[in-house]
Each structure stands twice: as C-alpha cells, then as structure tokens.
Amino acid sequence: MAYEIPKDLRYEEKVIFNLSLMQAAWIGISALLAFVLFTKTAMPLEFKVASAMAIAAFGAGFAFFGLAAHMRTAAGYFSAQKESGFDSPQTARFLEVRHIDNDAIILDDGSLRACIEIRPINFHILSQSEQQAIISAYRDFLNSLDFPVQIVMRTCALSIEKYLMAAGKKAADANGMVLEYWNNLSAFIKKFVEEKDVKDRRFYLIIPADTSLKGTEGIAQLEVRSQLCIEKLRACRIRAKRLTSAGIVAFLSTFFQEPLHDGAQCGGMITTLFSENCKEGG
C-alpha cells in the first residue's frame, strides 16, 4: 500500500556522534569558546567554571532544544505591534477582511462568508424521546452539508435588562402587590447576575461560498446555504438567525477590548435574549 509522504517532513543527516551538522556546529562553537575561556583568560577559576557552564548550557540549548527558534519567536513578539484600533490598517491586515457588504464578509482573497448566530438549547432537560428526535434531526443537518462550515463559540457576559423591562411592563398592568413582588424579584436577579458574574455562551456558524464564485453569484449562494442551515437547525429546535452587515461588524468587534457601539445596540460581548442585528431566515 502506498502512503503519502508529508510535505513538511524534515530530514537531517547525522554526521558525527549521532548529531546533525547544525548540532555539531553549536557543540563545537560552545566547546571552542569554553576552551579559549580557560586557556586565554586570567580570571579566577570559579569564574572560569561558571562561565564555561553557562556557555555549555547555551550550546546545548541551541543544539538540542531549539533555542535559536525560540529567540526568533520572542524577538518577533516583542517587536510586533501589541495594540491597534478596530478600524486601523494593521487590524485590517490581521483580520484579512476587505469589507462587509450584503450581509457577507468579503476576505482579502475575494472569498465570501456568511455568519449565523445560534441560540443553544438545554439538551439535558429534554425527555429521552425529544433527545432522540433532536439527535436524528442534527444528523440529518450534518448529512445535508456538502460544504465546509466553521463553528465559533464565545463566552460572554449576560445582560437581562430588556427581559426585565418587558416582564416589568406586564407586572405593571397587574395589581400593586404583583408589581411589588416583581420589583423585589428583579432586584434580586440583577444583583445575583452581577455578583456571580453569570456568563452565557454564543455560537456562530460561519458559512463559505465556493471560491470560484465572486460578487452577486457568491452572495446568492450564501443566501441559499444560510437558508438551508437555518431550516435544518430549526428542525433541531435550535433558534438560528443570519447576521446582518451591522451584526457582523459588531461580532468582529467583540474580539477586541473596546467593542463598537451602534446607537443603543452595543456590539460588545454582552448577551441579550437574542441579537437585534440579525435577520430572520425564512
């Protein structure tokens, strides 16, 4: 049976004492420096021994532990830019996003991506028959995919302000005793969420268009694929909505310390009952 040889396979010929040429060079250089230190300097013996041991340690690090590569990595890290604004050219090069239009992400290479926001369900509280039905529907969803997808999971702070306001309006329509109970309950809920730092999880499904399709053809294919995924996920009792252009910008900004704000809608990683920057699929 034939096996494919990995393209990144590295081969180093052993030249002496089971050492590669590079390893032998590092060992030879460190040994030469230690020899010169002992024979050509007038330092006290203690300093000679300590210096020789340090040189030997560096030589072993370069020869056997990839110290040179680690030093290059560290130099690249310290010389690289650490901070950048969301709309700066450096950030644009890092994200590889050319622009966002028609509810799609256009990357630097011209390829297109759509983003679907998904609200998970509590699978464990369902009955066994419901769990089996959802598993079967999810299997059907996976089998229907003839294109690759990416699943992104974010852990974010939980905001229940809109939920409390909506419930508070209903309580206000009732008698005074109900409203009083509700005010006490809402105060307790808000305090609990803040003190316990309650988190929520957001899931996003990233859908690509074929690399051969650009412009309107790619946008049309994204619409079809997004609609297919949304319908299949709804069969799993999972709420899914496609992000609009504004929603995509807000989503990308959540990967930064100071996310964007669009009017009253915060683009930060703060969860509400469901994002407003979505459009219904269907």
mmCIF file of C-alpha atoms in Angstrom:
data_model
loop_
_atom_site.group_PDB
_atom_site.id
_atom_site.type_symbol
_atom_site.label_atom_id
_atom_site.label_comp_id
_atom_site.label_asym_id
_atom_site.label_seq_id
_atom_site.Cartn_x
_atom_site.Cartn_y
_atom_site.Cartn_z
ATOM 1 C CA MET A 1 0.000 0.000 0.000
ATOM 2 C CA ALA A 2 1.330 3.426 -0.965
ATOM 3 C CA TYR A 3 1.474 6.192 1.634
ATOM 4 C CA GLU A 4 1.602 9.906 1.014
ATOM 5 C CA ILE A 5 4.814 11.499 2.263
ATOM 6 C CA PRO A 6 4.117 14.653 4.324
ATOM 7 C CA LYS A 7 5.253 17.796 2.532
ATOM 8 C CA ASP A 8 6.662 19.356 5.704
ATOM 9 C CA LEU A 9 8.761 16.295 6.553
ATOM 10 C CA ARG A 10 12.242 17.424 7.559
ATOM 11 C CA TYR A 11 15.317 15.254 7.146
ATOM 12 C CA GLU A 12 18.640 15.964 8.815
ATOM 13 C CA GLU A 13 21.612 13.745 8.130
ATOM 14 C CA LYS A 14 23.630 12.659 11.159
ATOM 15 C CA VAL A 15 27.302 13.448 10.565
ATOM 16 C CA ILE A 16 29.106 12.663 13.835
ATOM 17 C CA PHE A 17 28.163 11.118 17.190
ATOM 18 C CA ASN A 18 24.549 10.905 16.014
ATOM 19 C CA LEU A 19 24.471 14.708 15.693
ATOM 20 C CA SER A 20 23.293 16.693 12.717
ATOM 21 C CA LEU A 21 25.585 19.215 11.073
ATOM 22 C CA MET A 22 23.876 22.134 12.853
ATOM 23 C CA GLN A 23 24.000 20.406 16.240
ATOM 24 C CA ALA A 24 27.669 19.548 15.784
ATOM 25 C CA ALA A 25 28.395 23.165 14.851
ATOM 26 C CA TRP A 26 26.718 24.518 18.003
ATOM 27 C CA ILE A 27 28.519 21.982 20.208
ATOM 28 C CA GLY A 28 31.851 22.780 18.528
ATOM 29 C CA ILE A 29 31.408 26.541 18.891
ATOM 30 C CA SER A 30 30.476 26.298 22.571
ATOM 31 C CA ALA A 31 33.379 23.910 23.261
ATOM 32 C CA LEU A 32 35.818 26.244 21.482
ATOM 33 C CA LEU A 33 34.600 29.249 23.473
ATOM 34 C CA ALA A 34 34.904 27.329 26.738
ATOM 35 C CA PHE A 35 38.444 26.207 25.804
ATOM 36 C CA VAL A 36 39.513 29.761 24.952
ATOM 37 C CA LEU A 37 37.993 30.978 28.211
ATOM 38 C CA PHE A 38 40.017 28.503 30.240
ATOM 39 C CA THR A 39 43.348 28.874 28.421
ATOM 40 C CA LYS A 40 43.468 32.513 27.306
ATOM 41 C CA THR A 41 41.967 34.413 30.232
ATOM 42 C CA ALA A 42 43.335 35.270 33.664
ATOM 43 C CA MET A 43 40.037 35.095 35.528
ATOM 44 C CA PRO A 44 39.763 33.187 38.803
ATOM 45 C CA LEU A 45 38.989 29.510 38.479
ATOM 46 C CA GLU A 46 35.482 29.933 39.930
ATOM 47 C CA PHE A 47 34.537 32.457 37.235
ATOM 48 C CA LYS A 48 36.037 30.246 34.536
ATOM 49 C CA VAL A 49 33.970 27.250 35.663
ATOM 50 C CA ALA A 50 30.769 29.278 35.959
ATOM 51 C CA SER A 51 31.298 30.917 32.557
ATOM 52 C CA ALA A 52 32.143 27.595 30.910
ATOM 53 C CA MET A 53 28.997 26.014 32.346
ATOM 54 C CA ALA A 54 26.910 28.927 31.047
ATOM 55 C CA ILE A 55 28.452 28.589 27.580
ATOM 56 C CA ALA A 56 27.823 24.824 27.646
ATOM 57 C CA ALA A 57 24.193 25.401 28.657
ATOM 58 C CA PHE A 58 23.677 27.846 25.788
ATOM 59 C CA GLY A 59 25.346 25.446 23.369
ATOM 60 C CA ALA A 60 23.095 22.595 24.499
ATOM 61 C CA GLY A 61 20.072 24.862 24.219
ATOM 62 C CA PHE A 62 20.902 25.805 20.637
ATOM 63 C CA ALA A 63 21.843 22.235 19.677
ATOM 64 C CA PHE A 64 19.082 20.189 21.306
ATOM 65 C CA PHE A 65 16.231 22.458 22.455
ATOM 66 C CA GLY A 66 15.738 24.843 19.529
ATOM 67 C CA LEU A 67 16.842 27.913 21.474
ATOM 68 C CA ALA A 68 17.507 29.838 18.260
ATOM 69 C CA ALA A 69 13.923 29.340 17.075
ATOM 70 C CA HIS A 70 12.571 30.355 20.483
ATOM 71 C CA MET A 71 14.695 33.510 20.435
ATOM 72 C CA ARG A 72 13.414 34.418 16.966
ATOM 73 C CA THR A 73 9.847 33.878 18.156
ATOM 74 C CA ALA A 74 10.428 36.076 21.216
ATOM 75 C CA ALA A 75 12.066 38.784 19.108
ATOM 76 C CA GLY A 76 9.133 38.729 16.711
ATOM 77 C CA TYR A 77 6.691 39.003 19.597
ATOM 78 C CA PHE A 78 8.411 41.936 21.295
ATOM 79 C CA SER A 79 8.947 43.779 18.001
ATOM 80 C CA ALA A 80 5.354 43.280 16.829
ATOM 81 C CA GLN A 81 2.605 45.813 17.403
ATOM 82 C CA LYS A 82 0.662 44.918 20.559
ATOM 83 C CA GLU A 83 -2.301 47.289 20.339
ATOM 84 C CA SER A 84 -4.372 48.556 17.453
ATOM 85 C CA GLY A 85 -7.771 50.098 16.877
ATOM 86 C CA PHE A 86 -10.618 48.107 15.381
ATOM 87 C CA ASP A 87 -10.625 50.149 12.159
ATOM 88 C CA SER A 88 -6.849 50.583 11.792
ATOM 89 C CA PRO A 89 -4.939 49.243 8.742
ATOM 90 C CA GLN A 90 -2.931 46.898 10.993
ATOM 91 C CA THR A 91 -6.135 45.330 12.290
ATOM 92 C CA ALA A 92 -7.494 45.002 8.756
ATOM 93 C CA ARG A 93 -4.391 43.078 7.717
ATOM 94 C CA PHE A 94 -4.698 40.867 10.781
ATOM 95 C CA LEU A 95 -8.374 40.069 10.192
ATOM 96 C CA GLU A 96 -7.869 39.635 6.426
ATOM 97 C CA VAL A 97 -11.281 41.233 5.871
ATOM 98 C CA ARG A 98 -11.562 43.528 2.862
ATOM 99 C CA HIS A 99 -15.046 44.812 3.643
ATOM 100 C CA ILE A 100 -18.529 43.774 4.765
ATOM 101 C CA ASP A 101 -21.494 44.154 2.426
ATOM 102 C CA ASN A 102 -24.798 42.442 1.621
ATOM 103 C CA ASP A 103 -24.711 40.644 4.988
ATOM 104 C CA ALA A 104 -21.487 38.909 3.960
ATOM 105 C CA ILE A 105 -17.801 39.092 4.832
ATOM 106 C CA ILE A 106 -15.529 39.678 1.843
ATOM 107 C CA LEU A 107 -11.999 38.486 2.619
ATOM 108 C CA ASP A 108 -8.787 39.779 1.082
ATOM 109 C CA ASP A 109 -8.711 36.937 -1.445
ATOM 110 C CA GLY A 110 -12.263 37.760 -2.587
ATOM 111 C CA SER A 111 -13.903 34.765 -0.912
ATOM 112 C CA LEU A 112 -17.223 35.264 0.866
ATOM 113 C CA ARG A 113 -18.525 34.238 4.281
ATOM 114 C CA ALA A 114 -21.926 34.390 5.963
ATOM 115 C CA CYS A 115 -22.412 34.277 9.721
ATOM 116 C CA ILE A 116 -25.365 32.657 11.502
ATOM 117 C CA GLU A 117 -25.995 33.323 15.175
ATOM 118 C CA ILE A 118 -27.285 30.292 17.072
ATOM 119 C CA ARG A 119 -29.080 30.068 20.392
ATOM 120 C CA PRO A 120 -28.351 26.715 22.068
ATOM 121 C CA ILE A 121 -30.895 24.612 23.925
ATOM 122 C CA ASN A 122 -30.601 22.812 27.251
ATOM 123 C CA PHE A 123 -30.392 19.292 25.919
ATOM 124 C CA HIS A 124 -30.298 17.567 29.309
ATOM 125 C CA ILE A 125 -33.720 18.768 30.491
ATOM 126 C CA LEU A 126 -35.482 17.215 27.491
ATOM 127 C CA SER A 127 -37.148 13.832 27.595
ATOM 128 C CA GLN A 128 -35.402 10.845 26.046
ATOM 129 C CA SER A 129 -37.748 10.821 23.056
ATOM 130 C CA GLU A 130 -37.117 14.533 22.458
ATOM 131 C CA GLN A 131 -33.369 13.991 22.711
ATOM 132 C CA GLN A 132 -33.500 11.179 20.165
ATOM 133 C CA ALA A 133 -35.575 13.327 17.802
ATOM 134 C CA ILE A 134 -33.073 16.187 18.055
ATOM 135 C CA ILE A 135 -30.121 13.839 17.533
ATOM 136 C CA SER A 136 -31.796 12.435 14.427
ATOM 137 C CA ALA A 137 -32.527 15.937 13.109
ATOM 138 C CA TYR A 138 -28.972 17.061 13.816
ATOM 139 C CA ARG A 139 -27.617 14.014 11.990
ATOM 140 C CA ASP A 140 -29.792 14.985 9.033
ATOM 141 C CA PHE A 141 -28.360 18.510 9.217
ATOM 142 C CA LEU A 142 -24.782 17.210 9.116
ATOM 143 C CA ASN A 143 -25.544 14.836 6.246
ATOM 144 C CA SER A 144 -27.078 17.689 4.247
ATOM 145 C CA LEU A 145 -23.843 19.692 4.296
ATOM 146 C CA ASP A 146 -21.850 19.452 1.089
ATOM 147 C CA PHE A 147 -19.627 22.401 2.003
ATOM 148 C CA PRO A 148 -17.309 23.084 4.971
ATOM 149 C CA VAL A 149 -18.535 25.133 7.933
ATOM 150 C CA GLN A 150 -16.840 26.655 10.960
ATOM 151 C CA ILE A 151 -18.370 26.753 14.449
ATOM 152 C CA VAL A 152 -17.316 29.655 16.687
ATOM 153 C CA MET A 153 -18.130 29.639 20.400
ATOM 154 C CA ARG A 154 -17.878 32.769 22.550
ATOM 155 C CA THR A 155 -18.264 33.081 26.312
ATOM 156 C CA CYS A 156 -19.800 36.420 27.170
ATOM 157 C CA ALA A 157 -21.433 38.452 29.906
ATOM 158 C CA LEU A 158 -25.172 38.100 30.314
ATOM 159 C CA SER A 159 -27.494 41.099 30.039
ATOM 160 C CA ILE A 160 -31.107 40.663 31.162
ATOM 161 C CA GLU A 161 -32.153 44.314 31.147
ATOM 162 C CA LYS A 162 -34.525 44.009 28.178
ATOM 163 C CA TYR A 163 -36.093 40.867 29.594
ATOM 164 C CA LEU A 164 -36.668 42.535 32.960
ATOM 165 C CA MET A 165 -38.132 45.628 31.304
ATOM 166 C CA ALA A 166 -40.565 43.558 29.227
ATOM 167 C CA ALA A 167 -41.631 41.499 32.236
ATOM 168 C CA GLY A 168 -41.882 44.654 34.338
ATOM 169 C CA LYS A 169 -44.385 46.165 31.898
ATOM 170 C CA LYS A 170 -46.605 43.111 32.292
ATOM 171 C CA ALA A 171 -46.315 43.312 36.074
ATOM 172 C CA ALA A 172 -47.254 46.994 35.969
ATOM 173 C CA ASP A 173 -50.551 46.073 34.332
ATOM 174 C CA ALA A 174 -51.408 43.828 37.284
ATOM 175 C CA ASN A 175 -52.295 44.907 40.805
ATOM 176 C CA GLY A 176 -49.892 46.675 43.123
ATOM 177 C CA MET A 177 -48.972 43.547 45.082
ATOM 178 C CA VAL A 178 -47.735 41.770 41.922
ATOM 179 C CA LEU A 179 -45.690 44.813 40.929
ATOM 180 C CA GLU A 180 -44.097 44.969 44.372
ATOM 181 C CA TYR A 181 -43.194 41.284 44.229
ATOM 182 C CA TRP A 182 -41.763 41.750 40.754
ATOM 183 C CA ASN A 183 -39.621 44.727 41.768
ATOM 184 C CA ASN A 184 -38.101 42.691 44.602
ATOM 185 C CA LEU A 185 -37.531 39.704 42.313
ATOM 186 C CA SER A 186 -35.947 41.758 39.522
ATOM 187 C CA ALA A 187 -33.623 43.471 42.004
ATOM 188 C CA PHE A 188 -32.554 40.064 43.320
ATOM 189 C CA ILE A 189 -31.970 38.700 39.802
ATOM 190 C CA LYS A 190 -29.852 41.682 38.752
ATOM 191 C CA LYS A 191 -27.795 41.508 41.941
ATOM 192 C CA PHE A 192 -27.278 37.763 41.517
ATOM 193 C CA VAL A 193 -26.150 38.102 37.887
ATOM 194 C CA GLU A 194 -23.710 40.890 38.764
ATOM 195 C CA GLU A 195 -22.248 39.302 41.895
ATOM 196 C CA LYS A 196 -21.918 35.801 40.441
ATOM 197 C CA ASP A 197 -20.649 37.145 37.106
ATOM 198 C CA VAL A 198 -23.077 34.915 35.224
ATOM 199 C CA LYS A 199 -21.868 34.047 31.728
ATOM 200 C CA ASP A 200 -23.612 32.962 28.573
ATOM 201 C CA ARG A 201 -22.364 31.146 25.511
ATOM 202 C CA ARG A 202 -22.917 32.286 21.964
ATOM 203 C CA PHE A 203 -22.465 30.026 18.969
ATOM 204 C CA TYR A 204 -21.889 31.175 15.399
ATOM 205 C CA LEU A 205 -21.905 29.138 12.211
ATOM 206 C CA ILE A 206 -19.578 30.509 9.520
ATOM 207 C CA ILE A 207 -20.645 29.507 6.014
ATOM 208 C CA PRO A 208 -18.400 29.947 2.946
ATOM 209 C CA ALA A 209 -19.273 30.400 -0.693
ATOM 210 C CA ASP A 210 -17.372 28.449 -3.325
ATOM 211 C CA THR A 211 -14.038 30.115 -4.019
ATOM 212 C CA SER A 212 -14.857 30.179 -7.733
ATOM 213 C CA LEU A 213 -17.920 32.365 -7.111
ATOM 214 C CA LYS A 214 -17.482 36.094 -6.622
ATOM 215 C CA GLY A 215 -19.809 39.066 -6.375
ATOM 216 C CA THR A 216 -23.544 38.516 -6.779
ATOM 217 C CA GLU A 217 -23.168 34.808 -7.587
ATOM 218 C CA GLY A 218 -21.336 34.194 -4.333
ATOM 219 C CA ILE A 219 -23.852 36.302 -2.392
ATOM 220 C CA ALA A 220 -26.719 34.276 -3.886
ATOM 221 C CA GLN A 221 -25.046 31.005 -2.943
ATOM 222 C CA LEU A 222 -24.506 32.245 0.616
ATOM 223 C CA GLU A 223 -28.215 33.048 0.853
ATOM 224 C CA VAL A 224 -29.172 29.536 -0.260
ATOM 225 C CA ARG A 225 -26.685 27.839 2.051
ATOM 226 C CA SER A 226 -27.625 30.041 5.008
ATOM 227 C CA GLN A 227 -31.318 29.326 4.486
ATOM 228 C CA LEU A 228 -30.611 25.588 4.312
ATOM 229 C CA CYS A 229 -28.644 25.623 7.569
ATOM 230 C CA ILE A 230 -31.255 27.725 9.365
ATOM 231 C CA GLU A 231 -34.087 25.406 8.337
ATOM 232 C CA LYS A 232 -32.149 22.290 9.327
ATOM 233 C CA LEU A 233 -31.204 23.797 12.687
ATOM 234 C CA ARG A 234 -34.791 24.790 13.356
ATOM 235 C CA ALA A 235 -35.729 21.149 12.840
ATOM 236 C CA CYS A 236 -33.374 20.524 15.785
ATOM 237 C CA ARG A 237 -35.356 23.093 17.800
ATOM 238 C CA ILE A 238 -32.372 25.438 17.651
ATOM 239 C CA ARG A 239 -33.015 29.125 17.029
ATOM 240 C CA ALA A 240 -30.798 30.476 14.283
ATOM 241 C CA LYS A 241 -30.643 33.832 12.530
ATOM 242 C CA ARG A 242 -28.273 35.206 9.942
ATOM 243 C CA LEU A 243 -26.292 38.264 10.994
ATOM 244 C CA THR A 244 -26.792 41.430 9.001
ATOM 245 C CA SER A 245 -23.853 43.586 7.930
ATOM 246 C CA ALA A 246 -24.174 45.633 11.133
ATOM 247 C CA GLY A 247 -24.332 42.448 13.169
ATOM 248 C CA ILE A 248 -21.167 41.105 11.520
ATOM 249 C CA VAL A 249 -19.288 44.315 12.323
ATOM 250 C CA ALA A 250 -20.463 44.110 15.940
ATOM 251 C CA PHE A 251 -19.494 40.431 16.100
ATOM 252 C CA LEU A 252 -15.972 41.052 14.802
ATOM 253 C CA SER A 253 -15.538 43.951 17.211
ATOM 254 C CA THR A 254 -16.201 41.638 20.165
ATOM 255 C CA PHE A 255 -12.740 40.142 19.694
ATOM 256 C CA PHE A 256 -11.280 43.468 20.868
ATOM 257 C CA GLN A 257 -11.187 45.055 24.306
ATOM 258 C CA GLU A 258 -13.291 48.060 23.305
ATOM 259 C CA PRO A 259 -16.080 46.802 21.013
ATOM 260 C CA LEU A 260 -18.070 49.036 18.717
ATOM 261 C CA HIS A 261 -21.369 50.608 19.650
ATOM 262 C CA ASP A 262 -24.103 51.179 17.093
ATOM 263 C CA GLY A 263 -26.520 53.629 18.641
ATOM 264 C CA ALA A 264 -28.213 51.926 21.562
ATOM 265 C CA GLN A 265 -27.112 48.498 20.345
ATOM 266 C CA CYS A 266 -23.814 47.518 21.916
ATOM 267 C CA GLY A 267 -21.507 45.431 19.799
ATOM 268 C CA GLY A 268 -19.709 44.116 22.847
ATOM 269 C CA MET A 269 -19.717 40.553 24.017
ATOM 270 C CA ILE A 270 -22.815 41.112 26.153
ATOM 271 C CA THR A 271 -25.636 38.708 25.507
ATOM 272 C CA THR A 272 -29.283 39.673 25.329
ATOM 273 C CA LEU A 273 -32.185 37.311 24.736
ATOM 274 C CA PHE A 274 -31.374 37.474 21.039
ATOM 275 C CA SER A 275 -29.332 39.871 18.977
ATOM 276 C CA GLU A 276 -31.153 42.662 17.177
ATOM 277 C CA ASN A 277 -28.531 42.697 14.431
ATOM 278 C CA CYS A 278 -29.976 39.596 12.818
ATOM 279 C CA LYS A 279 -32.466 38.916 10.109
ATOM 280 C CA GLU A 280 -34.949 36.112 10.100
ATOM 281 C CA GLY A 281 -34.185 33.185 7.859
ATOM 282 C CA GLY A 282 -37.342 32.276 6.093
#
